[in-house]
mmCIF file of C-alpha atoms in Angstrom:
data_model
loop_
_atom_site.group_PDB
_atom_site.id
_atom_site.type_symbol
_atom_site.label_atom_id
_atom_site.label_comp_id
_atom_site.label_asym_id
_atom_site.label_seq_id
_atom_site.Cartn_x
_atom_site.Cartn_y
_atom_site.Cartn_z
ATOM 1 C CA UNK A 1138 0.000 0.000 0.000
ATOM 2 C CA UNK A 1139 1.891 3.599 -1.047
ATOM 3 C CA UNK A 1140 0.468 7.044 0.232
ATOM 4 C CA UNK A 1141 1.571 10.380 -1.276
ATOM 5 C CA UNK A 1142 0.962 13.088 0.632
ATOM 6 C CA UNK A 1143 1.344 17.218 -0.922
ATOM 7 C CA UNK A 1144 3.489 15.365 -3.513
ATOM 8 C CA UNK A 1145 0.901 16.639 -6.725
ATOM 9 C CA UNK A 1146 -0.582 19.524 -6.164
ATOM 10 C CA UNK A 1147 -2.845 20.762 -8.960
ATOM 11 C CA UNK A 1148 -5.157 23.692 -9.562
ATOM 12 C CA UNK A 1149 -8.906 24.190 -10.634
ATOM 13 C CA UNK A 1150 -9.364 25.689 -13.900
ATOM 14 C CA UNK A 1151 -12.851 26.522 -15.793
ATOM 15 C CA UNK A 1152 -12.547 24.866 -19.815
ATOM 16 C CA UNK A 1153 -13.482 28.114 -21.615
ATOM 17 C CA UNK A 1154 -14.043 26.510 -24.709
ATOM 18 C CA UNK A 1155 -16.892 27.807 -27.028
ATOM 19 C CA UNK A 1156 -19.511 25.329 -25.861
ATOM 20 C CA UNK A 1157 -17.136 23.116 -23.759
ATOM 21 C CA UNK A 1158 -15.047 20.639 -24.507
ATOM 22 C CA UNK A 1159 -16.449 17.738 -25.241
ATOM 23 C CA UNK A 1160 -16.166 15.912 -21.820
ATOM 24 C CA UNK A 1161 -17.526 19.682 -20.250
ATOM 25 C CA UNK A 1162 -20.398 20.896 -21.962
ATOM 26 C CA UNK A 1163 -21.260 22.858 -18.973
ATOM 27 C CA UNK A 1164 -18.072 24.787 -18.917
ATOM 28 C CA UNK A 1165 -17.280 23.923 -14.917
ATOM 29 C CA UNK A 1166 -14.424 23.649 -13.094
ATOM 30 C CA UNK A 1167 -11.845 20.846 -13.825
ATOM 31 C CA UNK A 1168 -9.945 19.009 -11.359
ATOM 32 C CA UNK A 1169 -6.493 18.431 -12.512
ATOM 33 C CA UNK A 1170 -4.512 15.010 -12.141
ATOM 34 C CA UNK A 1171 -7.405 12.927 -11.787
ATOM 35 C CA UNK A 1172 -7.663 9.339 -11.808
ATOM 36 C CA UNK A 1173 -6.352 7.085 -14.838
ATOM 37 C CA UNK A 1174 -8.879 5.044 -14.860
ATOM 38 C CA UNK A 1175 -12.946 5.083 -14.367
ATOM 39 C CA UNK A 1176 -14.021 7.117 -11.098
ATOM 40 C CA UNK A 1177 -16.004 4.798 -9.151
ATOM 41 C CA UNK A 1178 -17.500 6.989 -6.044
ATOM 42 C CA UNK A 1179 -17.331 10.689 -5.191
ATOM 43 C CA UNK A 1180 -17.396 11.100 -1.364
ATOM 44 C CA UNK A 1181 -16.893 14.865 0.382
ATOM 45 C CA UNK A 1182 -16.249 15.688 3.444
ATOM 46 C CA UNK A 1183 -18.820 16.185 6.169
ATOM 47 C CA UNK A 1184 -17.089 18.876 8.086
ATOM 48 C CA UNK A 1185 -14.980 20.560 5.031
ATOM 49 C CA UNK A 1186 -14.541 20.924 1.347
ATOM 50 C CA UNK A 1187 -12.423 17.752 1.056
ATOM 51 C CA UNK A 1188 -13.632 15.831 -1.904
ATOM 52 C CA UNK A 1189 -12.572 11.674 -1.905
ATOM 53 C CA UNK A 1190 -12.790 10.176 -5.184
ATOM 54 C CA UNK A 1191 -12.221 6.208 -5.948
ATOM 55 C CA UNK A 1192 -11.167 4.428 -9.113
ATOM 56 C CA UNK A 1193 -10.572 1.651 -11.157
ATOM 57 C CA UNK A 1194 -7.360 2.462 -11.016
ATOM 58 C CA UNK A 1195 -7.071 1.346 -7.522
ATOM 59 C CA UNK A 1196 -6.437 4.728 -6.187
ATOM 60 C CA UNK A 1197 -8.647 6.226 -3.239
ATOM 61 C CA UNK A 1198 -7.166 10.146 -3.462
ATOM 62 C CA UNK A 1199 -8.520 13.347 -1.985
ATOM 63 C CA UNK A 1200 -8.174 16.903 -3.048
ATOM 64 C CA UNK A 1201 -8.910 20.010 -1.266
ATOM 65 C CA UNK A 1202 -11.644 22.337 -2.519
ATOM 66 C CA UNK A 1203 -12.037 26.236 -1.808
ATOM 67 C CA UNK A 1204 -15.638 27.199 -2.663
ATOM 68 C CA UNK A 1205 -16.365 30.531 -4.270
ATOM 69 C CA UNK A 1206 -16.916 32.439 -7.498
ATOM 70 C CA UNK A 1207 -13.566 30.364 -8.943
ATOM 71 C CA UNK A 1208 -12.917 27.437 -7.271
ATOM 72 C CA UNK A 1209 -9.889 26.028 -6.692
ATOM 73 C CA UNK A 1210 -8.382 23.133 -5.295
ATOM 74 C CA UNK A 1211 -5.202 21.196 -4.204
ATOM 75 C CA UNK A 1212 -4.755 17.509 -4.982
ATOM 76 C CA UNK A 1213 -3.494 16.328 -1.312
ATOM 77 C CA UNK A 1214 -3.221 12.587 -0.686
ATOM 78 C CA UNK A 1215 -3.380 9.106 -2.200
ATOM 79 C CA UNK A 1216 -3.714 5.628 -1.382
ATOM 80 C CA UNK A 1217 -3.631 2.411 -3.365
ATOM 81 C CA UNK A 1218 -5.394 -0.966 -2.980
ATOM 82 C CA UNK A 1219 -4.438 -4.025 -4.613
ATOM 83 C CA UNK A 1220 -7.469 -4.377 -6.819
ATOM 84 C CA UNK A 1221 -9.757 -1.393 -8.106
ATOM 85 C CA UNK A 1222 -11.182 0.575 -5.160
ATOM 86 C CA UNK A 1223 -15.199 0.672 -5.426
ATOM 87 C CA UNK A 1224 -16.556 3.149 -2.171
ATOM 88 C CA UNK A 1225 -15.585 4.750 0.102
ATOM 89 C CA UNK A 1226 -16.917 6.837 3.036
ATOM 90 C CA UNK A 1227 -15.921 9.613 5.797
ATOM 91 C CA UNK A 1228 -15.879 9.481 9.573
ATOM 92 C CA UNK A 1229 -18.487 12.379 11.189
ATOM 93 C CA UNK A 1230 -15.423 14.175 12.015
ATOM 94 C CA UNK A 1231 -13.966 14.324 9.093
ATOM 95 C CA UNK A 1232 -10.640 12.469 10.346
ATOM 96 C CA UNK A 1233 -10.673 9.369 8.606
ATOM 97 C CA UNK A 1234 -11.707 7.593 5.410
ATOM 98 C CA UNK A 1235 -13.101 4.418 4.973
ATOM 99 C CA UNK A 1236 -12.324 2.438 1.686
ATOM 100 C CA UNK A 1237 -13.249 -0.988 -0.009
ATOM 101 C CA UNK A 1238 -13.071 -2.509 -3.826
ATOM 102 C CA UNK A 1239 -12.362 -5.958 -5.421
ATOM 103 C CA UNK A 1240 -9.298 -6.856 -3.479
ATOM 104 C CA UNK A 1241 -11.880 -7.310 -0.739
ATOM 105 C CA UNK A 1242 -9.959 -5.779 2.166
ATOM 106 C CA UNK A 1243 -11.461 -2.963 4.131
ATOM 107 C CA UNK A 1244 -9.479 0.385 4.640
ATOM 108 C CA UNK A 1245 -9.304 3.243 7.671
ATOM 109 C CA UNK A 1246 -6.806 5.905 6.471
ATOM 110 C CA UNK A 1247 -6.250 8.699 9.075
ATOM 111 C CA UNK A 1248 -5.820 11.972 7.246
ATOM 112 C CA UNK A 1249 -3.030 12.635 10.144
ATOM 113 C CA UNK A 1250 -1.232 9.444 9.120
ATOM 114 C CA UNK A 1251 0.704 8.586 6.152
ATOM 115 C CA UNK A 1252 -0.640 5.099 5.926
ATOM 116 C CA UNK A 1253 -3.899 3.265 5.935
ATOM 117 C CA UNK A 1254 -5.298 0.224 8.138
ATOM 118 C CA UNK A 1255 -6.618 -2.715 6.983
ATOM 119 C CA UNK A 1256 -9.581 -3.386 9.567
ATOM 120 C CA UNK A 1257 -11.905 -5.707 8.087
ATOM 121 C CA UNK A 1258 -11.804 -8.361 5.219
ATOM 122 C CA UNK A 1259 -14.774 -10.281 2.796
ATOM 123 C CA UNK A 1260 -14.851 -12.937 0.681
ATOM 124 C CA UNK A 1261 -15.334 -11.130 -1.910
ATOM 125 C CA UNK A 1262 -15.321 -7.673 -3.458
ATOM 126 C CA UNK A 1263 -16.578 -5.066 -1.503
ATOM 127 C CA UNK A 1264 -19.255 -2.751 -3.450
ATOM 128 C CA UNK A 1265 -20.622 0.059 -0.570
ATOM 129 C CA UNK A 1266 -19.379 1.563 2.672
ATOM 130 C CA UNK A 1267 -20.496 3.976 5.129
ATOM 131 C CA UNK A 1268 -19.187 4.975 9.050
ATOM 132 C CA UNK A 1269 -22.118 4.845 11.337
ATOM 133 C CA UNK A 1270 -21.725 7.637 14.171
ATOM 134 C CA UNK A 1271 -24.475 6.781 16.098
ATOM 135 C CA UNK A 1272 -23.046 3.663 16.381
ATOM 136 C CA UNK A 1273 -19.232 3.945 16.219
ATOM 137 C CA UNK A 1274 -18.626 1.487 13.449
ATOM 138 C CA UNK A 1275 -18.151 0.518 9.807
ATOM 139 C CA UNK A 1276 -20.741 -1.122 7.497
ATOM 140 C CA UNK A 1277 -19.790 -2.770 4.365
ATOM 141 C CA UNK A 1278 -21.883 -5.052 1.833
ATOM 142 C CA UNK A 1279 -20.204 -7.085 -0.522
ATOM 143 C CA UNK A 1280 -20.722 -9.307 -3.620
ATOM 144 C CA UNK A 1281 -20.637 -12.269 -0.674
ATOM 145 C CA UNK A 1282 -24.230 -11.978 -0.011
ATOM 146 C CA UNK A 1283 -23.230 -10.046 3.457
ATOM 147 C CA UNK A 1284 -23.443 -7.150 5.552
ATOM 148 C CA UNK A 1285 -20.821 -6.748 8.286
ATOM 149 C CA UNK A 1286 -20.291 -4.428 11.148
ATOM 150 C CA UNK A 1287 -16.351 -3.142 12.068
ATOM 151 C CA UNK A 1288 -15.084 -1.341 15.113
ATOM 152 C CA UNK A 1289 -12.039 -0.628 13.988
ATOM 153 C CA UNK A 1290 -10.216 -2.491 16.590
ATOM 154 C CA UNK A 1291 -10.457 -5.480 15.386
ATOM 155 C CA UNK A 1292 -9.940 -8.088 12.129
ATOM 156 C CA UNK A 1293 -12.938 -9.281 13.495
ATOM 157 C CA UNK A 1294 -16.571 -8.258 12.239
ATOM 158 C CA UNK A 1295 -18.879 -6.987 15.026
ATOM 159 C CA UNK A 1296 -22.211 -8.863 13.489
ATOM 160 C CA UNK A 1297 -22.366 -10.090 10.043
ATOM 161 C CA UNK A 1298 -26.086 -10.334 8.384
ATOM 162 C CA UNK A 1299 -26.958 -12.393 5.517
ATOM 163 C CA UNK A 1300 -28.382 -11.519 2.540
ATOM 164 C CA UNK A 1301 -30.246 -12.967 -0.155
ATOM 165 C CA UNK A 1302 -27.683 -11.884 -2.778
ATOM 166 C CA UNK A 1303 -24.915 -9.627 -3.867
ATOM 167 C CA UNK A 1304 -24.776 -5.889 -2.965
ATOM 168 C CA UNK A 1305 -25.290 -4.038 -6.012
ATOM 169 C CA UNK A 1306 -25.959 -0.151 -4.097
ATOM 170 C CA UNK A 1307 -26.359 1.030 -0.548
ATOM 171 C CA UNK A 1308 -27.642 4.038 1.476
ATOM 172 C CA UNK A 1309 -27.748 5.344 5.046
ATOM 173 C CA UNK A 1310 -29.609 8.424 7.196
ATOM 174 C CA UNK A 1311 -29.589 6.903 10.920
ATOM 175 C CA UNK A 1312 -31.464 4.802 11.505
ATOM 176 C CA UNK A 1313 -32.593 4.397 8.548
ATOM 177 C CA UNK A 1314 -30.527 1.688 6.055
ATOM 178 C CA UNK A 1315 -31.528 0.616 2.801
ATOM 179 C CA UNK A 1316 -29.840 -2.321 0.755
ATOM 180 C CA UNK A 1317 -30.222 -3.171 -3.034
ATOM 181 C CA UNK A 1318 -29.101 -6.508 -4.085
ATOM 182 C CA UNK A 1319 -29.163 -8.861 -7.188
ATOM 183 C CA UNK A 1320 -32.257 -9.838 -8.234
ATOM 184 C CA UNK A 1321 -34.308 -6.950 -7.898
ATOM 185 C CA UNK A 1322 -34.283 -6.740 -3.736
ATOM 186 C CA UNK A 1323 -34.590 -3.669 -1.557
ATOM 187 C CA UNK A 1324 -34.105 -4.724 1.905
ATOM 188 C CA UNK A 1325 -34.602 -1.867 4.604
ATOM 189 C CA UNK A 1326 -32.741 -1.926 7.866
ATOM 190 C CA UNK A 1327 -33.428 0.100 11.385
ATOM 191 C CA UNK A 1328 -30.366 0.472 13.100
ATOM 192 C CA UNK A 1329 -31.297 1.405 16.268
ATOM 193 C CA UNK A 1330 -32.910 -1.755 16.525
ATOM 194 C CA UNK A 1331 -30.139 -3.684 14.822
ATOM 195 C CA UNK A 1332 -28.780 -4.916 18.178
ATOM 196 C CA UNK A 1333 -32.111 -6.864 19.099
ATOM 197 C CA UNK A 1334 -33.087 -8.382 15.368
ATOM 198 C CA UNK A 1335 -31.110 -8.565 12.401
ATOM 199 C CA UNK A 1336 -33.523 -9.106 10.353
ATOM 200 C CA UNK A 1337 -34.442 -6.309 7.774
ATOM 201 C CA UNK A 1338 -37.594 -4.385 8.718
ATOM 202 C CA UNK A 1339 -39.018 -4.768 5.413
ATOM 203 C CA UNK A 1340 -37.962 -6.432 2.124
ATOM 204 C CA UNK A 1341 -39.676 -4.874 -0.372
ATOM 205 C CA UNK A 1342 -39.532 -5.718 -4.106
ATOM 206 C CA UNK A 1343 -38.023 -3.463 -5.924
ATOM 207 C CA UNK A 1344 -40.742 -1.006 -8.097
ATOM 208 C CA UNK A 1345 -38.463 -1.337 -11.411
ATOM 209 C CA UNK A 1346 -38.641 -4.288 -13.244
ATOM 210 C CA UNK A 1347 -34.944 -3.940 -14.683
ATOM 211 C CA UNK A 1348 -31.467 -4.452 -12.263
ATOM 212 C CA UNK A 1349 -30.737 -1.760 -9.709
ATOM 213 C CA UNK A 1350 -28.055 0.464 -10.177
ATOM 214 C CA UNK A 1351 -28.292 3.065 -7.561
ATOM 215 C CA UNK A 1352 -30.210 4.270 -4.612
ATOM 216 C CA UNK A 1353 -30.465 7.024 -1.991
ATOM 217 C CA UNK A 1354 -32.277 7.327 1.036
ATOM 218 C CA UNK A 1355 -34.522 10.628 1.464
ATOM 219 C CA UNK A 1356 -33.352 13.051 3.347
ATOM 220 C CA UNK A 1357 -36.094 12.303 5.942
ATOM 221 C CA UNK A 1358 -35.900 9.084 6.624
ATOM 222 C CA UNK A 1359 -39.310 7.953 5.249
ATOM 223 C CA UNK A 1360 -38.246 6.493 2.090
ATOM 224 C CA UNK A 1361 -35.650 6.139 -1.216
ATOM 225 C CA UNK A 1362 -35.273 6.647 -4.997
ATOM 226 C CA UNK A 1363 -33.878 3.906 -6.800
ATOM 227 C CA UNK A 1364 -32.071 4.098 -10.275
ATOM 228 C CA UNK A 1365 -31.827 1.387 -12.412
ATOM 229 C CA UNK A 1366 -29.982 0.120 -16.254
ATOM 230 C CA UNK A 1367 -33.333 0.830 -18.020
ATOM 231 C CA UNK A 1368 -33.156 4.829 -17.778
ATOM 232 C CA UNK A 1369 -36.050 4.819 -15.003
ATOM 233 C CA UNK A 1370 -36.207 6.095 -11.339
ATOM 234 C CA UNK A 1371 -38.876 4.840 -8.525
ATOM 235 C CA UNK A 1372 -39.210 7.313 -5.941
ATOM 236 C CA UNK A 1373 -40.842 4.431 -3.033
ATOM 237 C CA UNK A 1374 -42.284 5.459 0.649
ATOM 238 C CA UNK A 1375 -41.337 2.805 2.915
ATOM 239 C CA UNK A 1376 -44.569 2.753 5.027
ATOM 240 C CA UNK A 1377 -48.061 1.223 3.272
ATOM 241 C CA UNK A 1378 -49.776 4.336 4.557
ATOM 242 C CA UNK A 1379 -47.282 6.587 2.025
ATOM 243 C CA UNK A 1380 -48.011 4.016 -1.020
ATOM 244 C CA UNK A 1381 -50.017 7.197 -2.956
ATOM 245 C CA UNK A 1382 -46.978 8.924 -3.207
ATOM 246 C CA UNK A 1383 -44.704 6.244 -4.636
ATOM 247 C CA UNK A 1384 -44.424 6.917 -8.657
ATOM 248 C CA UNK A 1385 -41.502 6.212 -11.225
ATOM 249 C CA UNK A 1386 -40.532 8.124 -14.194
ATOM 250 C CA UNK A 1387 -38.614 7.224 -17.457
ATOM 251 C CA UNK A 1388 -35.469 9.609 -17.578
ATOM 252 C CA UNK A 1389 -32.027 9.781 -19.246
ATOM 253 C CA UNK A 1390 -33.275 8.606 -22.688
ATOM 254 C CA UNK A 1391 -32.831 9.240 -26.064
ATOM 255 C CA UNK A 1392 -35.350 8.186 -28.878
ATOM 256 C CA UNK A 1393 -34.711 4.353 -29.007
ATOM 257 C CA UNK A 1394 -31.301 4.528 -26.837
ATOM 258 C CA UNK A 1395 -31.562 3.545 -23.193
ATOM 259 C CA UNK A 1396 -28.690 4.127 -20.602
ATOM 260 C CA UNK A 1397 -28.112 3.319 -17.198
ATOM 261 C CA UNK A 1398 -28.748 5.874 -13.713
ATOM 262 C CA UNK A 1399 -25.178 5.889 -12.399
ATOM 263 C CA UNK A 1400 -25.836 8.010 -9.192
ATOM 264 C CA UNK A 1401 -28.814 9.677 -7.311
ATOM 265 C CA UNK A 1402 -27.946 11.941 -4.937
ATOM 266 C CA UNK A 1403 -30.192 14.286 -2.430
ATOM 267 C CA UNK A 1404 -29.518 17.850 -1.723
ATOM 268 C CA UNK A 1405 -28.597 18.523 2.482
ATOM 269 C CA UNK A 1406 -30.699 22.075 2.061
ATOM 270 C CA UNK A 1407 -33.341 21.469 -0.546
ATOM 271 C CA UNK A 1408 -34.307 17.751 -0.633
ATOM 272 C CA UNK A 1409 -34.666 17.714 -4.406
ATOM 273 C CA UNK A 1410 -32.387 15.382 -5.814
ATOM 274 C CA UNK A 1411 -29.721 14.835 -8.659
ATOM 275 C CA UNK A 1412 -29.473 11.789 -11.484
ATOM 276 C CA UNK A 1413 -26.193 11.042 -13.406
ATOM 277 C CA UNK A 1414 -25.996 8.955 -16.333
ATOM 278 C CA UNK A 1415 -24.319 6.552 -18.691
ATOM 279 C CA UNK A 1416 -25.690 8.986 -21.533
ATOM 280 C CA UNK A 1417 -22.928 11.890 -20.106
ATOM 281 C CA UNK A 1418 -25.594 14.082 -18.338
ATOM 282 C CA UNK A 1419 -27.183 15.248 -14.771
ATOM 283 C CA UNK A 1420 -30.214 16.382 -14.136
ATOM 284 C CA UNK A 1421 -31.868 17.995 -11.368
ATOM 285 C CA UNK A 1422 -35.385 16.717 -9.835
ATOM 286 C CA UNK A 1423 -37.981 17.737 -7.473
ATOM 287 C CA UNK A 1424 -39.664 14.927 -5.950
ATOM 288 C CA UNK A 1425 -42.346 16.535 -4.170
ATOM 289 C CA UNK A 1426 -43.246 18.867 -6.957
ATOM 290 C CA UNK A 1427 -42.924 16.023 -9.424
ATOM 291 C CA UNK A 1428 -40.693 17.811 -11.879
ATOM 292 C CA UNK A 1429 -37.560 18.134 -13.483
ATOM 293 C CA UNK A 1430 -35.898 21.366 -12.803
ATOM 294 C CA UNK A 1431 -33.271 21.687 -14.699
ATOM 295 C CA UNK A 1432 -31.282 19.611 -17.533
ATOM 296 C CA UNK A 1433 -27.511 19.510 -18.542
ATOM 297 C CA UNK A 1434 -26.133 18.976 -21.828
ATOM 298 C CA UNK A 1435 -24.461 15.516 -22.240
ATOM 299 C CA UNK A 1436 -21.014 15.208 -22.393
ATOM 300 C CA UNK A 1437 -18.950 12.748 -24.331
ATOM 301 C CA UNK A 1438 -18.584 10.477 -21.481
ATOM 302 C CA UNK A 1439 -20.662 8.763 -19.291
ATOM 303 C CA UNK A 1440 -21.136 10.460 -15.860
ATOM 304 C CA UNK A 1441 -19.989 7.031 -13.680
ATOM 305 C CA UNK A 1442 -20.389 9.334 -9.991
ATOM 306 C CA UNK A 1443 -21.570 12.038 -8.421
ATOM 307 C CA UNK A 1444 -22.443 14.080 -5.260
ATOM 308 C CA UNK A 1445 -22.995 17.229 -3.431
ATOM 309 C CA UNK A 1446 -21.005 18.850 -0.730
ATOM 310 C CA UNK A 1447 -21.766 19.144 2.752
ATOM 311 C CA UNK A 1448 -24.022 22.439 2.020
ATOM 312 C CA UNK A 1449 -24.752 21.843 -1.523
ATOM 313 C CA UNK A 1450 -23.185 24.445 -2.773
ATOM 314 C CA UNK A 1451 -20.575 22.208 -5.337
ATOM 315 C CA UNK A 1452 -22.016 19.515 -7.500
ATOM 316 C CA UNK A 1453 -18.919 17.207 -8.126
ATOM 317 C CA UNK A 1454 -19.420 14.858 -10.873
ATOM 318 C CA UNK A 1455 -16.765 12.416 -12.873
ATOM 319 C CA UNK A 1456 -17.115 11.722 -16.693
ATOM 320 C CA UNK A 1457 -15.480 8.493 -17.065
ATOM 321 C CA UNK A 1458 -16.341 4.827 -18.904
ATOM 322 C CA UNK A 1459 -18.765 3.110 -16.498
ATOM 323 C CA UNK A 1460 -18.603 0.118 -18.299
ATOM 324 C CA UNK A 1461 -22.404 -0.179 -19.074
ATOM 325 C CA UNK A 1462 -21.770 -1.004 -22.533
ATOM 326 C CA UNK A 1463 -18.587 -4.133 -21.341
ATOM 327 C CA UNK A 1464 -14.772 -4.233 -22.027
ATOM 328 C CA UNK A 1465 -15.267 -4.226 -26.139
ATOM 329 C CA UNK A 1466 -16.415 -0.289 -25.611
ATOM 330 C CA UNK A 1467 -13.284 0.935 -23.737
ATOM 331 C CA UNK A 1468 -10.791 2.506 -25.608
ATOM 332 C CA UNK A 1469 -7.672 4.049 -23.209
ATOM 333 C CA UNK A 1470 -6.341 5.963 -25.960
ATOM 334 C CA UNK A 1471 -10.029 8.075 -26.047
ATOM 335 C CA UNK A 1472 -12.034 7.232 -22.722
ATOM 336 C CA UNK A 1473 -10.466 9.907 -20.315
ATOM 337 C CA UNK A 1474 -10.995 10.500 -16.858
ATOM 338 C CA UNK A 1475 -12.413 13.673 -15.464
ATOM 339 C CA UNK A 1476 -13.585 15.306 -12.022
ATOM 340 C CA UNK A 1477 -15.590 18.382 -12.960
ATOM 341 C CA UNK A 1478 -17.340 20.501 -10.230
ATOM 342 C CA UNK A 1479 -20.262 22.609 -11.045
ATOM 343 C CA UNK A 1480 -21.466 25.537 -8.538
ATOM 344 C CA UNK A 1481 -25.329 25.410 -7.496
ATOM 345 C CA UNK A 1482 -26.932 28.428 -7.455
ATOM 346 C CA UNK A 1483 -30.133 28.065 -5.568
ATOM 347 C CA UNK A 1484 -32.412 28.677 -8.594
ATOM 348 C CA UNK A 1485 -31.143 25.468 -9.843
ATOM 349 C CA UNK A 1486 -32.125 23.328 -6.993
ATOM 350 C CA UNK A 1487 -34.988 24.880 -5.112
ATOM 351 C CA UNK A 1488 -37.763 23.384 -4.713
ATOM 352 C CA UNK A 1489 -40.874 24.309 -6.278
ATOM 353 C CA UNK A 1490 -43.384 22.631 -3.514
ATOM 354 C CA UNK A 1491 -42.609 25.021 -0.900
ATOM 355 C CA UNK A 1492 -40.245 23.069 1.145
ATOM 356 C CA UNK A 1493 -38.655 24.986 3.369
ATOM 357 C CA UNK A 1494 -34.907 24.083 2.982
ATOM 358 C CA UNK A 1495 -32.977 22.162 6.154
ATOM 359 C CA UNK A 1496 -30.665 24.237 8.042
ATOM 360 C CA UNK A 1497 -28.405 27.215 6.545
ATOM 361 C CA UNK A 1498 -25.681 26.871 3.434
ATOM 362 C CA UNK A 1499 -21.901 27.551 4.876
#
């Protein structure tokens, strides 16, 4: 395992290209030196700007991002894996990342430390990962049917549930865990209860008839949106007295040509949500209002990740192959890798329901 620390350091630039380049139609901000090959997850901080990014290339790196009218940022530490690096999540403090991918091993890196710790291990590759603070641990779900627990302290796994297949996406907003496996499964989890039955609360099929490719809890608590390979997104209630409000909507589509949701992500203030997709574009949504609010032109890659900062101010996105289309569509030569980060004014992401946004921007 290496770790560069302040080695590369890089600077933000806009692509003022008439139009955009190709791979930034939307003229944002480019991050410099990013990964060589497809950008798996994009995690930020939850106390600062820091923005994690994993990769194929079996690289879990983080850059440092100063918000503003030109943003700028610092590339500022790497690790490697032995096997492409799939997720990867931040302590509440902001101290610490947590990392997994296909060499199976779970990572803690201490930002004050030049190396990381392996803490947990899986039979097999490891697809999500999030830090629990209510609870003080790790959870990780893996292509081996399982969910396990990790303190941190030991190779050993606190509790490890069973599921009825491989991990495919994952979400968490304590208590509140939801699980999408093979097959079409959407298992939902209450952790504060976790200690007394492991069983899910609820397994409820999923709403889309095609494979899962992404989901993300509601800011509330009281339900998710789930993306799948067919260019559709369910927005589901988790109680039977919410059922009127579940519906599902075709998106990311063009004529005959279907393409994959890569990402959904919520907004912290807002509560409307983003999609990102194989076809190289984002759009913004407004569940309650049942509406898109605004569209993005495509770029010439797919858009394989995505997320919002801690206020939802930056929209970081990476246009990369996601391999939706297999191993005879990659080209190295042509398929580069990019981290672009777009600034959210609050006419692109307000909701139109009258919510009243959560807490303040930074």
């Amino acid at each position: 395992t290496q770790s560069t620390w302040g080695s590369w350091i890089r600077f933000l630039s806009p692509k003022m290209f008439a139009g955009g380049a190709a791979h930034n139609r939307n003229k944002d901000f480019e991050l410099v030196s990013p990964p060589n090959d497809g950008v798996s997850s994009i995690n930020w901080s939850p106390t600062s700007n820091l923005l994690c990014a994993t990769s194929w290339d079996n690289t879990v790196r983080i850059w440092d991002v100063s918000a503003g009218p030109n943003i700028q940022s610092m590339a500022k530490a790497q690790i490697t894996h032995d096997a492409p690096a799939l997720c990867a999540s931040w302590k509440g403090d902001g101290s610490t990342v947590f990392s997994g991918g296909c060499d199976k091993v779970v990572k803690a890196w201490s930002l004050a430390s030049p190396q990381p710790m392996n803490i947990g291990q899986h039979d097999a590759p490891i697809k999500c990962i999030f830090w629990v603070e209510q609870m003080n641990c790790v959870i990780t779900g893996s292509w081996d049917r399982t969910l396990k627990f990790w303190s941190g302290t030991s190779p050993a796994p606190i509790a490890t549930l069973a599921l009825p297949e491989r991990v495919y996406a994952m979400d968490l907003n304590y208590p509140l865990l939801v699980v999408a496996t093979a097959d079409r499964n959407i298992l939902v989890y209450n952790l504060s209860t976790i200690q007394h039955s492991q069983q899910p609360f609820k397994v409820i099929p999923s709403p889309l008839k095609n494979q899962t490719r992404c989901i993300a809890a509601f800011p509330d608590g009281t339900g998710f949106a789930l993306g799948s390979i067919e260019g559709r997104v369910a927005v589901h209630h988790i109680e039977d007295r919410d059922s009127a409000k579940n519906f599902a909507f075709k998106c990311h589509r063009d004529q005959n040509e279907i393409f994959a949701i890569n990402s959904i992500n919520f907004h912290p203030q807002w509560g409307t949500f983003a999609t990102s997709s194989s076809d190289g574009s984002f759009n913004f949504w407004d569940k309650d209002s049942k509406q898109r609010l605004k569209q993005f032109p495509r770029c010439s890659h797919p858009v394989s990740a995505a997320g919002f900062n801690r206020d939802g101010s930056i929209f970081g996105y990476a246009v990369s192959y996601d391999w939706s289309k297999g191993h005879e569509h990659y080209n190295p030569a042509t398929m580069k890798n990019y981290i672009l980060l777009h600034p959210v004014p609050e006419s692109e992401i307000k909701s139109r329901a009258g919510v009243k946004p959560v807490g303040r921007r930074r």
